[in-house]
XYZ file of C-alpha atoms in Angstrom:
417
model
C 0.086 -0.023 0.170
C 2.841 2.271 0.891
C 4.231 1.941 -2.723
C 0.372 2.267 -4.693
C 0.718 5.662 -2.440
C 3.256 6.780 -3.732
C 2.559 6.012 -7.103
C -0.500 8.071 -7.017
C 1.248 11.136 -5.371
C 3.948 10.592 -8.291
C 0.708 10.186 -10.926
C -0.826 13.675 -9.849
C 2.640 15.751 -9.839
C 3.286 13.970 -13.125
C -0.156 15.116 -14.489
C -0.833 18.594 -13.083
C 3.114 19.564 -14.266
C 1.960 18.896 -17.227
C -1.259 20.657 -17.585
C 0.390 23.491 -16.132
C 2.865 23.491 -18.986
C -0.039 24.128 -21.487
C -2.759 26.535 -19.214
C -0.011 28.904 -18.191
C 1.036 29.534 -21.790
C -2.335 29.292 -23.394
C -3.903 32.421 -21.059
C -5.367 34.932 -23.584
C -5.015 38.591 -22.369
C -8.491 39.056 -21.748
C -8.527 36.139 -19.323
C -5.210 38.226 -17.766
C -7.151 41.476 -17.913
C -10.575 40.113 -15.984
C -8.336 38.784 -13.145
C -6.564 42.369 -12.687
C -9.892 43.718 -12.322
C -11.551 41.180 -10.224
C -8.304 39.391 -8.907
C -5.429 41.436 -8.586
C -3.459 39.832 -5.946
C -3.955 36.767 -8.028
C -2.864 38.189 -11.676
C 0.038 40.311 -9.992
C 1.470 36.558 -9.077
C 0.515 34.821 -12.053
C 1.875 37.193 -14.189
C 5.838 37.798 -11.754
C 5.640 33.860 -13.201
C 4.778 34.567 -16.704
C 6.984 37.321 -17.275
C 10.189 35.346 -16.881
C 8.939 32.424 -19.546
C 12.117 30.305 -20.211
C 12.659 30.038 -16.545
C 8.864 28.973 -15.804
C 9.340 26.450 -18.800
C 12.937 25.200 -18.106
C 11.412 24.651 -13.892
C 8.245 23.024 -15.285
C 9.854 20.775 -17.284
C 12.292 19.410 -15.015
C 9.703 19.070 -12.559
C 7.843 16.704 -15.093
C 10.745 14.798 -15.756
C 12.016 13.515 -12.124
C 8.357 12.738 -11.157
C 7.493 10.666 -14.505
C 11.093 8.865 -14.461
C 10.558 7.370 -10.811
C 6.982 6.785 -11.735
C 7.831 4.797 -14.497
C 10.468 2.534 -12.782
C 7.618 2.149 -10.076
C 5.181 1.156 -12.386
C 7.424 -1.662 -13.540
C 7.820 -2.965 -9.580
C 4.372 -2.874 -9.473
C 3.607 -4.898 -13.033
C 6.580 -7.395 -11.422
C 5.159 -7.490 -7.946
C 1.628 -7.773 -9.129
C 2.645 -10.936 -11.575
C 0.708 -8.331 -14.395
C 1.809 -10.060 -17.710
C 4.627 -11.666 -16.126
C 5.377 -13.671 -19.860
C 6.263 -10.365 -20.864
C 10.312 -9.189 -21.447
C 11.346 -6.421 -19.609
C 11.607 -4.835 -22.823
C 7.914 -4.930 -24.078
C 6.350 -4.361 -20.795
C 8.997 -0.902 -19.936
C 7.766 0.026 -23.593
C 3.927 -0.232 -22.393
C 4.179 1.091 -18.679
C 6.215 4.392 -20.859
C 3.212 4.740 -23.855
C 0.949 4.388 -20.453
C 2.576 7.530 -18.866
C 2.581 9.110 -21.792
C -0.861 8.997 -22.349
C -2.127 8.809 -19.149
C -0.372 11.044 -17.319
C 1.427 13.352 -20.176
C -1.078 14.102 -23.032
C -4.294 13.631 -21.429
C -3.582 15.680 -18.600
C -2.221 18.713 -21.350
C -5.192 18.862 -23.597
C -7.430 19.586 -20.210
C -5.027 22.728 -19.076
C -5.764 23.810 -22.820
C -9.183 23.223 -22.498
C -9.252 24.671 -19.058
C -6.079 27.023 -19.081
C -7.444 29.562 -15.638
C -8.756 26.106 -13.994
C -5.329 25.000 -13.750
C -3.658 28.210 -13.235
C -4.654 29.157 -9.736
C -2.880 26.522 -8.809
C 0.403 27.801 -10.172
C 1.137 31.082 -7.923
C 1.668 29.045 -4.701
C 2.978 26.036 -6.229
C 5.828 27.273 -8.424
C 6.810 30.027 -6.204
C 8.297 26.677 -4.290
C 9.199 25.152 -6.680
C 11.265 27.700 -8.553
C 12.258 28.831 -5.042
C 13.897 25.101 -4.142
C 14.929 24.044 -8.259
C 15.449 27.426 -10.011
C 18.945 27.621 -9.776
C 18.943 23.835 -11.349
C 16.691 24.770 -13.600
C 18.782 27.686 -14.745
C 22.011 25.750 -15.422
C 20.263 23.423 -17.270
C 18.827 26.076 -19.660
C 21.859 27.504 -20.036
C 23.666 24.355 -20.521
C 21.309 23.336 -23.354
C 21.245 26.334 -25.201
C 24.853 26.259 -25.212
C 24.908 22.713 -26.493
C 22.273 24.413 -29.127
C 24.578 26.698 -30.352
C 27.116 24.154 -30.785
C 24.974 21.718 -32.850
C 22.491 23.680 -34.598
C 23.966 25.388 -37.944
C 24.604 29.228 -37.682
C 21.767 30.048 -40.053
C 18.657 27.746 -37.893
C 19.788 29.791 -34.500
C 17.776 33.495 -34.131
C 19.560 36.449 -34.927
C 18.844 40.194 -34.438
C 18.690 41.267 -38.745
C 21.263 43.834 -37.236
C 22.935 44.005 -33.854
C 22.768 46.853 -31.505
C 27.245 47.261 -32.009
C 26.235 47.798 -35.806
C 23.167 49.844 -35.727
C 25.355 52.191 -33.815
C 28.059 52.395 -36.706
C 25.463 52.839 -39.083
C 24.402 56.043 -37.029
C 27.750 57.247 -36.572
C 28.798 56.967 -40.194
C 25.140 59.178 -40.756
C 26.338 62.040 -38.821
C 30.028 61.843 -40.258
C 28.155 62.094 -43.689
C 26.000 64.705 -42.196
C 22.847 63.054 -42.933
C 21.728 62.678 -39.139
C 22.231 65.945 -36.332
C 23.853 64.869 -33.735
C 20.943 65.732 -31.430
C 19.153 62.933 -33.815
C 22.062 60.445 -33.340
C 21.919 61.107 -29.069
C 17.558 60.564 -29.798
C 18.244 57.157 -32.092
C 21.298 55.876 -29.239
C 19.020 56.460 -26.037
C 16.931 54.609 -28.423
C 19.039 51.588 -28.805
C 19.942 51.626 -25.079
C 16.212 52.030 -24.036
C 16.520 48.466 -25.481
C 18.986 46.827 -23.340
C 16.712 48.435 -19.838
C 13.745 47.007 -17.992
C 11.331 49.027 -16.908
C 13.241 48.713 -13.012
C 15.631 51.037 -14.557
C 13.806 53.989 -14.700
C 10.697 53.462 -13.011
C 9.912 55.998 -9.853
C 10.572 53.538 -6.769
C 7.422 52.257 -4.295
C 9.104 54.620 -1.565
C 8.641 57.482 -3.651
C 5.544 57.172 -5.314
C 2.318 59.306 -4.104
C -0.710 57.915 -4.074
C -3.650 57.850 -2.149
C -5.738 55.002 0.244
C -9.653 54.465 -0.717
C -10.770 55.247 2.569
C -10.446 59.480 1.866
C -13.039 62.073 1.411
C -13.283 63.180 -1.810
C -12.474 66.727 -0.089
C -9.429 65.157 1.543
C -8.206 63.306 -1.460
C -8.619 66.675 -3.528
C -6.045 68.664 -1.513
C -3.748 66.107 -1.194
C -3.849 65.849 -4.701
C -3.247 69.707 -5.397
C -0.379 69.617 -3.160
C 1.186 67.002 -5.092
C 0.384 68.272 -8.917
C 0.284 65.036 -10.586
C -2.630 64.658 -13.075
C -2.649 60.442 -12.666
C -3.075 59.183 -8.983
C -2.636 55.319 -7.920
C -5.427 54.324 -5.657
C -5.172 51.444 -3.244
C -6.616 49.252 -1.195
C -5.008 48.916 2.651
C -1.081 48.513 1.256
C 0.387 49.724 -1.968
C 0.646 46.098 -2.921
C -3.087 46.048 -3.347
C -3.520 48.725 -6.274
C -6.413 49.044 -7.067
C -7.035 51.838 -9.743
C -5.757 54.947 -11.367
C -6.647 58.131 -10.632
C -7.476 60.815 -13.642
C -7.837 63.996 -11.435
C -9.743 65.821 -14.474
C -11.962 62.983 -14.080
C -12.861 64.030 -10.130
C -12.429 67.984 -10.835
C -15.517 66.784 -13.359
C -17.542 64.634 -11.001
C -16.809 65.934 -7.612
C -19.445 63.925 -6.371
C -18.615 60.563 -7.459
C -16.398 58.869 -4.469
C -12.648 59.281 -6.018
C -12.043 55.275 -6.047
C -15.268 54.457 -8.214
C -13.396 56.825 -10.961
C -10.033 55.230 -11.077
C -9.437 53.334 -14.475
C -8.077 49.266 -14.059
C -4.053 50.072 -13.530
C -1.721 48.679 -15.683
C 0.638 45.637 -14.187
C 4.148 44.884 -15.737
C 6.837 42.703 -14.571
C 10.220 44.206 -13.127
C 12.256 42.495 -15.914
C 9.938 43.569 -18.244
C 12.308 45.912 -21.300
C 11.481 49.182 -21.124
C 11.117 49.697 -24.949
C 8.572 47.357 -24.841
C 6.525 48.551 -22.667
C 7.160 52.532 -24.631
C 5.595 50.689 -27.871
C 3.040 49.293 -25.474
C 1.916 52.583 -24.416
C 1.728 53.792 -27.546
C -1.242 51.513 -28.131
C -3.272 52.479 -25.205
C -4.578 55.428 -23.959
C -3.351 54.830 -19.848
C 0.320 56.456 -20.301
C 0.863 54.586 -16.621
C 2.034 51.357 -15.428
C 2.778 49.471 -11.902
C 5.511 47.371 -11.802
C 5.564 43.972 -9.981
C 8.347 42.134 -8.279
C 8.511 38.396 -8.529
C 5.862 37.874 -5.665
C 3.227 40.314 -7.386
C 4.202 42.995 -4.702
C 4.692 46.551 -5.822
C 7.943 47.616 -7.078
C 7.375 51.054 -8.058
C 5.524 53.188 -10.749
C 6.532 53.952 -14.410
C 4.967 56.431 -16.491
C 5.740 57.576 -20.390
C 6.690 60.432 -19.664
C 9.674 58.749 -17.585
C 10.198 56.914 -20.983
C 10.874 60.095 -22.897
C 13.119 61.344 -19.985
C 14.903 58.388 -20.272
C 15.805 59.053 -24.074
C 15.823 63.322 -24.524
C 17.194 63.517 -21.671
C 20.229 61.083 -22.337
C 20.479 62.507 -25.747
C 20.921 66.221 -24.415
C 23.841 67.794 -23.865
C 23.876 68.402 -19.873
C 25.335 71.376 -17.874
C 27.411 71.405 -15.026
C 25.013 72.816 -13.489
C 22.520 69.523 -14.335
C 25.518 66.553 -13.422
C 24.693 67.874 -10.074
C 28.278 67.677 -9.272
C 30.275 70.749 -7.540
C 34.485 71.180 -6.727
C 34.801 71.663 -3.238
C 38.192 72.668 -1.251
C 40.664 70.583 -1.060
C 40.466 69.004 -4.731
C 36.918 67.147 -3.662
C 33.522 67.035 -5.133
C 29.744 67.174 -4.110
C 27.602 64.868 -6.398
C 23.750 63.593 -5.952
C 23.133 60.228 -6.092
C 21.334 59.983 -9.710
C 24.469 61.857 -11.374
C 25.588 59.325 -14.345
C 28.677 57.505 -14.125
C 29.813 58.476 -17.475
C 29.212 62.218 -16.404
C 31.057 61.500 -13.519
C 33.502 59.324 -15.755
C 34.504 61.883 -18.424
C 34.319 65.132 -15.840
C 37.020 63.290 -13.528
C 39.064 61.660 -16.117
C 38.350 58.380 -14.150
C 37.056 55.434 -15.238
C 33.825 54.324 -13.228
C 31.614 52.047 -14.823
C 29.422 48.615 -13.631
C 26.998 46.181 -15.731
C 23.440 47.362 -15.060
C 23.576 50.306 -13.556
C 23.559 53.797 -14.640
C 24.450 56.159 -11.713
C 26.757 56.944 -8.620
C 24.313 56.454 -5.910
C 23.429 52.801 -8.106
C 27.112 52.100 -7.708
C 27.695 52.457 -4.254
C 24.057 51.194 -3.204
C 25.555 47.848 -5.096
C 28.822 47.580 -3.877
C 27.632 48.083 -0.118
C 25.308 45.350 -0.424
C 23.141 47.222 2.585
C 20.862 49.864 2.792
C 23.664 53.267 2.897
C 24.147 54.678 5.881
C 26.022 58.367 6.312
C 29.738 58.325 6.280
C 29.839 55.250 4.569
C 32.865 54.866 3.098
C 33.797 53.157 -0.707
C 37.076 53.194 -2.263
C 37.707 53.085 -6.041
C 41.090 53.089 -8.042
C 42.120 56.784 -7.685
C 38.811 57.375 -6.144
C 37.345 57.692 -2.292
C 33.409 57.787 -2.311
C 31.922 58.776 0.519
C 27.962 58.985 1.577
C 26.732 62.500 2.696
C 23.423 62.456 2.868
C 20.740 59.822 2.638
C 17.230 59.943 2.757
C 14.336 56.845 2.779
C 17.370 54.568 1.733
C 17.907 56.035 -1.010
C 21.441 57.880 -1.029
C 21.118 61.413 -2.297
C 24.344 63.083 -1.647
C 27.869 61.941 -1.701
C 31.389 62.976 -1.450
C 34.310 62.506 -4.138
C 37.582 62.661 -2.756
C 40.744 61.421 -5.428
C 43.101 59.566 -4.241
C 46.867 58.025 -4.852
C 46.645 54.806 -7.059
C 49.288 52.983 -5.395
C 51.666 50.888 -7.681
C 53.375 47.835 -7.348
C 56.772 47.763 -6.074
C 59.931 47.101 -7.883
C 60.413 43.124 -7.276
C 56.439 42.524 -6.518
C 54.579 39.607 -8.331
């Protein structure tokens, strides 16, 4: 009976993983939209899973394989133990069991997942969050290994490749500027759009701690007072905590309908995963009336907020020439500098003549935050080749101001290895 119980558990797990493989990737946009309106917390958790489809697929395939193999072996043991077809040779029994497992616990569950994707998807967030936490690293390594093997074994013509690589496009832009086909400002805008394709929405968002939002239990008069102080045109409305965003309030609608509770005037919000490409979101904004989205993390919590204006600023602000005042950098006595946390690394490197760069980080504050590995505090100090960085002011867990102190670069003594 213990063996039979284990077999039933393995069979159920195999069928469930097979059904989820088709159910999760068969959800229609209209179903996801209905979930955002009716069950926002569940929708955020589900969209966080779907935001990384390759990781999700790798985890499901690995879990399915890890249940199918012992299921086949245990089925063979049960057949032999119960004397079912004892005269059948081992190869034939194995073939029969394998066919049964494929049809009963792989093919049929996948058809069920296609027929009722939403019903199976409701099981996904809780189950897969635990599964991916425990096996995500192994699944990622297996995925990377399989991709490398495919790249080696498949002909080059079969491998997906963009028609023009980013560096090739940048070369074309530079040639266009040199030949006078493009003005310098136009070339700068094109380059910033290319860079936007490499950034995620998390790189461009307003962080959660800086979001201005309204709880849903205020009076209209109090809501109007707060909105007037903020001077924002669109404001998120939440219930209890900012993790439960109910909608986006257009302030004009409240001014035109002061007698209607403002929470009822809020439009359904758009949720996007933090890993979404910023350029993809900009394209999505162009096709919809609402130019604001709530960014959610992998657990469905609110990570930040982003608007079309934020993305436009990334393009135009990065392409426009910046004066020294706009670089947020000021020289003080002793050859030192005071800079704002949002000062860009490329600007500082050009100004100070010291190379400052880090993968996935654009600002000096972000660089210090990443190197510290903890919430920065006033007085924290880091040293880079030729430069010491001291945190001068922190507000709401963000670095607002730093001091840069040039330090001599120590050279190895003669005879050192």
